[in-house]
Short mmCIF file of C-alpha atoms in Angstrom, two decimals:
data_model
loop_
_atom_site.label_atom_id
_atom_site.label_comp_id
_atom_site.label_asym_id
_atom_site.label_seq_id
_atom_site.Cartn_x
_atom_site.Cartn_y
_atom_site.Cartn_z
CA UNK A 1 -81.21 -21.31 49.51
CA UNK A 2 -83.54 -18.32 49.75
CA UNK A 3 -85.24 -19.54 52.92
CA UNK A 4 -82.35 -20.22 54.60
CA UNK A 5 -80.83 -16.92 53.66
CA UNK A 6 -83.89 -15.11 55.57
CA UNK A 7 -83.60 -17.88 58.45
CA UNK A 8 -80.45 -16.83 59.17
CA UNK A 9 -80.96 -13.07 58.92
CA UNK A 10 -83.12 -13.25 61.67
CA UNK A 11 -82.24 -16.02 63.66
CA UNK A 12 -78.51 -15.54 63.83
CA UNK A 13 -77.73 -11.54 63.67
CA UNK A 14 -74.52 -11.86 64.15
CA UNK A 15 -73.43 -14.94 61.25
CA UNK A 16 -72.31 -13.17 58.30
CA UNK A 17 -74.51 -13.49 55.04
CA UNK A 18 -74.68 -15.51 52.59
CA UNK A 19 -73.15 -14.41 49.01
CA UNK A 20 -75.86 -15.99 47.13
CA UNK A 21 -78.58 -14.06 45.41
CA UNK A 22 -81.00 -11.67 46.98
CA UNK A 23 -83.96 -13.02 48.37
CA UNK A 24 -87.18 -12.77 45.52
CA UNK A 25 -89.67 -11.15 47.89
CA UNK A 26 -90.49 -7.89 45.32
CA UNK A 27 -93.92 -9.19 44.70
CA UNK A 28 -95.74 -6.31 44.94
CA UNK A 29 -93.02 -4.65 47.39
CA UNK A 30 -91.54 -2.19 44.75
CA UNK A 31 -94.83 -0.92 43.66
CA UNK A 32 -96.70 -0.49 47.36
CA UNK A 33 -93.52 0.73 49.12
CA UNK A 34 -93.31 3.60 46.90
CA UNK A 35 -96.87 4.68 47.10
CA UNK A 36 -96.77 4.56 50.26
CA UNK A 37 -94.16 6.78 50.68
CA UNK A 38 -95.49 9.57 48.21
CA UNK A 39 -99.11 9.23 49.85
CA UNK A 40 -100.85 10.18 53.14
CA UNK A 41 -102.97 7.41 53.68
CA UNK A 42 -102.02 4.36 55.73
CA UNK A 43 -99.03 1.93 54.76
CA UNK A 44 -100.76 -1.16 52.57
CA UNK A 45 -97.58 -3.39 52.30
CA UNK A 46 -96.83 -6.10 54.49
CA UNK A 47 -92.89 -5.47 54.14
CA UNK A 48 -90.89 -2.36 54.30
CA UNK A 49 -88.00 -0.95 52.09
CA UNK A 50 -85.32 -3.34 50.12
CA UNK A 51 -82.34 -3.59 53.32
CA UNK A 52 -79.49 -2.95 51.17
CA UNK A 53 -76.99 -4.82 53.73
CA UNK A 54 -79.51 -8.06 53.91
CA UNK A 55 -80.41 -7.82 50.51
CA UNK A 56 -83.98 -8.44 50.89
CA UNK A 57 -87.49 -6.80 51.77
CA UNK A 58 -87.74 -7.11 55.51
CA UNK A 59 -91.28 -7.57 56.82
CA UNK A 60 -93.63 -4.65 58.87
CA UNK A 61 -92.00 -3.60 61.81
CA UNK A 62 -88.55 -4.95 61.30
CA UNK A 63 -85.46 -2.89 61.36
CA UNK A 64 -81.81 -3.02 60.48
CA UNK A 65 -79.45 -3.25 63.36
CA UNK A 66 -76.18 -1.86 63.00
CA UNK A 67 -74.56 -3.28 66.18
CA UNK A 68 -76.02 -6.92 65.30
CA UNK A 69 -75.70 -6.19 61.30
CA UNK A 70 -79.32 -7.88 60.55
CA UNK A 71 -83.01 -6.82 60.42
CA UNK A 72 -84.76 -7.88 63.46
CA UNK A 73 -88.51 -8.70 63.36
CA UNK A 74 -90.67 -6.44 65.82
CA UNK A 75 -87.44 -4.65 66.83
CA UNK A 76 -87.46 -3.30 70.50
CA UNK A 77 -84.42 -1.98 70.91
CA UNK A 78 -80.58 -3.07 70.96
CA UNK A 79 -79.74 -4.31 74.79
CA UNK A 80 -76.13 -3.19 75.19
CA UNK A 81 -76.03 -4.55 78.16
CA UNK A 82 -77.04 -7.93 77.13
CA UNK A 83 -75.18 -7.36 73.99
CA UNK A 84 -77.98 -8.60 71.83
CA UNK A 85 -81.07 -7.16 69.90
CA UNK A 86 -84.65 -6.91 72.11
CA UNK A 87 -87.06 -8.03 69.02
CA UNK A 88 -90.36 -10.74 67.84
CA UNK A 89 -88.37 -13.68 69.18
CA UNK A 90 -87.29 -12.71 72.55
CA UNK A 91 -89.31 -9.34 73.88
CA UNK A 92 -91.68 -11.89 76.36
CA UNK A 93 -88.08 -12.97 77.95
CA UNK A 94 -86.82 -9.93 78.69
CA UNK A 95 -89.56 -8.90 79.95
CA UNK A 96 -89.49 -11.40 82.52
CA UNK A 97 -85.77 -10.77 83.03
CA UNK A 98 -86.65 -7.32 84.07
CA UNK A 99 -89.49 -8.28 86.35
CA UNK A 100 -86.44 -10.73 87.96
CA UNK A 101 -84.62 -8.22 88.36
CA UNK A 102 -87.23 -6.01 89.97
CA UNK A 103 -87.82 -8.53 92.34
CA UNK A 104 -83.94 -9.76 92.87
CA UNK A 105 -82.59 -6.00 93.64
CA UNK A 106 -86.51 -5.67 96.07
CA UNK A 107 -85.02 -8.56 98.25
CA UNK A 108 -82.10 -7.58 98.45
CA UNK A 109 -82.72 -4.25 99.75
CA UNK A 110 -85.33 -5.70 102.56
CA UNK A 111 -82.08 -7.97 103.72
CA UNK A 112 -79.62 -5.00 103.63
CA UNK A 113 -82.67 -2.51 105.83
CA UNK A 114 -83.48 -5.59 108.06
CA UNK A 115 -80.01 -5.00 109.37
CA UNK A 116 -79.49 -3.05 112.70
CA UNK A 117 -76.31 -1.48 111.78
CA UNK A 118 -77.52 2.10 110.86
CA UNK A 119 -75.85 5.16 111.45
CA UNK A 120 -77.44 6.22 114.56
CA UNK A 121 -76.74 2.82 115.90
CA UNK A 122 -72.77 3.90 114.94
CA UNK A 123 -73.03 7.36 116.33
CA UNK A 124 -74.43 5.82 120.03
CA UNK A 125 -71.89 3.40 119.71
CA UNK A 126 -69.01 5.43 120.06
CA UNK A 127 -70.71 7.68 122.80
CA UNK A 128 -71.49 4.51 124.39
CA UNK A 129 -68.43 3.72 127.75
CA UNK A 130 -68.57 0.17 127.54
CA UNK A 131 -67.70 -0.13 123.99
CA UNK A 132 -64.03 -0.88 122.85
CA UNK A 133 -62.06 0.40 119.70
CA UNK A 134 -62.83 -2.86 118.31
CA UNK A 135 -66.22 -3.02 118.69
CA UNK A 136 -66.37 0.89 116.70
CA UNK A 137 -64.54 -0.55 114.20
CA UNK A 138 -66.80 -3.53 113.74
CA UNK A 139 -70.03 -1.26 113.67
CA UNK A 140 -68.18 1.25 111.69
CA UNK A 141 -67.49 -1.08 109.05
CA UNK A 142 -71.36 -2.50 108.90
CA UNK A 143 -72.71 0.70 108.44
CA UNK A 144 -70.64 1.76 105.68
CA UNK A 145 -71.19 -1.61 103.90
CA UNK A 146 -74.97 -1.17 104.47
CA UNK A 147 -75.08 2.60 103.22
CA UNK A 148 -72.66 1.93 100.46
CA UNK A 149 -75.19 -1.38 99.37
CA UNK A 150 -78.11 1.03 99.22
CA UNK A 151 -76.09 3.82 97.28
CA UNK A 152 -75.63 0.71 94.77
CA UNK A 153 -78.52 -1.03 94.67
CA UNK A 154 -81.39 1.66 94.89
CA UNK A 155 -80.39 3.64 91.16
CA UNK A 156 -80.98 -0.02 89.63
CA UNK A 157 -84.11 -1.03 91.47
CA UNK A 158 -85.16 2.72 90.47
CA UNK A 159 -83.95 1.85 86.65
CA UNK A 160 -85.18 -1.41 86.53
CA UNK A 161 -89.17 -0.08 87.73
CA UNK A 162 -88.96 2.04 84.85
CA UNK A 163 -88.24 -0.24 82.24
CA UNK A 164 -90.74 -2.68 83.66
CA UNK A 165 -93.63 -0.29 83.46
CA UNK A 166 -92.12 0.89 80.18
CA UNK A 167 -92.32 -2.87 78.53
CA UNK A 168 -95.45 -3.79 80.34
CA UNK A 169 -97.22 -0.46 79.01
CA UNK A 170 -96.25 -1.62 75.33
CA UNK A 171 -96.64 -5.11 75.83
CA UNK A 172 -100.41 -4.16 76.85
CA UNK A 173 -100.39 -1.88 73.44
CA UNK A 174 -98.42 -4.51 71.00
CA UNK A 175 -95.98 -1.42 70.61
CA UNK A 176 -92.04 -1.36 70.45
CA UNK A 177 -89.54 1.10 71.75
CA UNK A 178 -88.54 1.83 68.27
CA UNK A 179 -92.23 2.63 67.25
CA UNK A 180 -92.62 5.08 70.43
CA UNK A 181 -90.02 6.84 70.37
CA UNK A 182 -89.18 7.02 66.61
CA UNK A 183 -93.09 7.91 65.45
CA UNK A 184 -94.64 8.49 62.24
CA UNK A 185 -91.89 11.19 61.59
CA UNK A 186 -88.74 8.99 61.50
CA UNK A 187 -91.00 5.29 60.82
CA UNK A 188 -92.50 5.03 57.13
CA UNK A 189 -94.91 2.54 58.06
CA UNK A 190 -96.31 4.42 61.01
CA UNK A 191 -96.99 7.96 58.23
CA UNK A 192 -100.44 8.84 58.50
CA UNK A 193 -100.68 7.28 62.10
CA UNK A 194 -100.70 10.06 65.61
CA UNK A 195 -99.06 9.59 68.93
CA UNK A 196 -100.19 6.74 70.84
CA UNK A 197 -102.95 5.77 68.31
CA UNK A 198 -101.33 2.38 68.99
CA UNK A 199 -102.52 1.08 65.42
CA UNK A 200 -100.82 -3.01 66.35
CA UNK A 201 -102.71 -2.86 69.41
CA UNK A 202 -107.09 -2.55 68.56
CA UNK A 203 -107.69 -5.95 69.05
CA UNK A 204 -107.96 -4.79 73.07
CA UNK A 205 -105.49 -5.85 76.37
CA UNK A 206 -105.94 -9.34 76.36
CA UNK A 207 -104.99 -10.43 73.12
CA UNK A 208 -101.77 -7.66 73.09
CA UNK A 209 -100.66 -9.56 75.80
CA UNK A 210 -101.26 -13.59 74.42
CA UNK A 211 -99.78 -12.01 71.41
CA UNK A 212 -96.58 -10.60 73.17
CA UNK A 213 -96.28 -13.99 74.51
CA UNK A 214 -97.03 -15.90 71.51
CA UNK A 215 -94.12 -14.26 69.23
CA UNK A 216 -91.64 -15.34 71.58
CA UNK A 217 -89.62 -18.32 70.70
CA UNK A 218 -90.70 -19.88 73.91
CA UNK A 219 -94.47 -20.50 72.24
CA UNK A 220 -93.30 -21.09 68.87
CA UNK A 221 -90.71 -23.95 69.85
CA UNK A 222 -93.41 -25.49 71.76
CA UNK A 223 -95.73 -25.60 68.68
CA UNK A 224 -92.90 -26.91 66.19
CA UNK A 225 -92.08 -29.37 68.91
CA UNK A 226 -95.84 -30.18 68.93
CA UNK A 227 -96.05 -30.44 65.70
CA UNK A 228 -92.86 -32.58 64.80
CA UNK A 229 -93.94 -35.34 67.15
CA UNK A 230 -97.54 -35.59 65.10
CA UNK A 231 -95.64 -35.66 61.73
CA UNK A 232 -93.12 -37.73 59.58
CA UNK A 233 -89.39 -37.10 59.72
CA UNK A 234 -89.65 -35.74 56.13
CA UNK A 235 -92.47 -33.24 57.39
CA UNK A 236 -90.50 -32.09 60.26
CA UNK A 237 -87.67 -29.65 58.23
CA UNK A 238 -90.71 -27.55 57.67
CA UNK A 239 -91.91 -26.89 61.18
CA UNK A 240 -88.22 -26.74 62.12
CA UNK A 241 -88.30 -23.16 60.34
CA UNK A 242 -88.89 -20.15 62.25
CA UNK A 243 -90.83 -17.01 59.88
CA UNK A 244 -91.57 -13.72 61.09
CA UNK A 245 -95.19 -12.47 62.07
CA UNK A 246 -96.63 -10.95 58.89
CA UNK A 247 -98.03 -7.52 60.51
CA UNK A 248 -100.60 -5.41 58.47
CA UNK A 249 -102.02 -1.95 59.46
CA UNK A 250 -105.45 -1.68 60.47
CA UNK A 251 -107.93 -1.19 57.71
#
């Protein structure tokens, strides 16, 4: 049915579509969307242009991913190295994977400096008389492990900063990757809007960041869990379904 059809369009990028009949969410879509995109004043609609590949009017802030071949609500960005899309239902987690991996690559460089193999250490070892071949080639070895684990690890713990103060900056501004770097030149619902006027993000810091947390599947499973153990089984189907946030520029 229709609500599966858009269920699965977000929920399951990669499942190929359906065949059955567009979705029936032009109300109003055909009408707005083109005013808005012959006009200077703010974007009015709550969805964006008809997706000719999922065959239906995505809502604000979505966008059509051509590696996962579905539109994404709140798209980020596509994580090639996670080989999966960065969007509404999953931005919180990465976050946090990021800030793991801050923290992972952090320790490990404190164990690889706590050790006392350095390069000085080798250079007075083999000046030293009372050490052997053996013991050169020991302390030769640790030192090249240790400088080749730093080489390594310091470019990610460099890359990995970065993208944490990237996310945390737009997670404090309810803004996306897509929406900073594209702008209101390549986005049609961001026309009319200037750099960093951040028009998702004036209800203040706080509740940017319970918002970036409440989008995530994390919250939302906990409320449909919540809410199927204080209903009927017949009631439960509907809380089983996940539906995009319904965004809306300021006033």
């Amino acid at each position: 049915n229709n609500d599966g059809l858009e269920r699965r369009t977000f929920l399951e990028p990669t499942t190929p579509q359906s065949s059955s009949s567009p979705l029936d969410l032009t109300t109003k879509s055909d009408n707005d969307i083109s005013q808005n995109n012959h006009s200077n004043t703010l974007y009015r609609s709550t969805r964006r242009k008809y997706c000719d590949k999922c065959h239906f009017y995505p809502p604000l802030r979505s966008h059509h991913c051509s590696t996962c071949n579905a539109c994404i609500a709140t798209f980020d960005h596509h994580c090639h190295f996670l080989g999966t899309c960065i969007g509404e239902r999953n931005h919180w987690r990465f976050w946090w994977f990021v800030v793991l991996n801050v923290v992972s690559v952090k320790l490990s460089l404190d164990i690889v400096s706590s050790s006392s193999l350095t390069l000085s250490a080798f250079i007075y070892g083999q000046g030293s008389n009372s050490s052997t071949s053996g013991d050169d080639l020991k302390l030769g070895l640790g030192t090249a492990v240790k400088v080749i684990a730093r080489l390594y690890m310091y470019p990610i713990y460099f890359i990995a900063s970065i993208l944490l103060i990237i996310h945390t900056s737009l997670a404090i501004g309810n803004c996306t990757t897509f929406e900073f770097t594209k702008g209101a030149e390549h986005i049609d619902y961001l026309r009319g809007t200037r750099v960093m006027d951040l028009p998702f993000g004036r209800d203040g810091l706080f509740k940017n960041v319970i918002m970036f947390f409440r989008r995530d599947d994390v919250y939302s499973l906990c409320l449909r869990s919540k809410a199927n153990t204080d209903c009927n089984s017949s009631e439960k189907s509907m809380h089983d379904r996940w539906v995009p946030i319904v965004w809306k520029m300021p006033e």
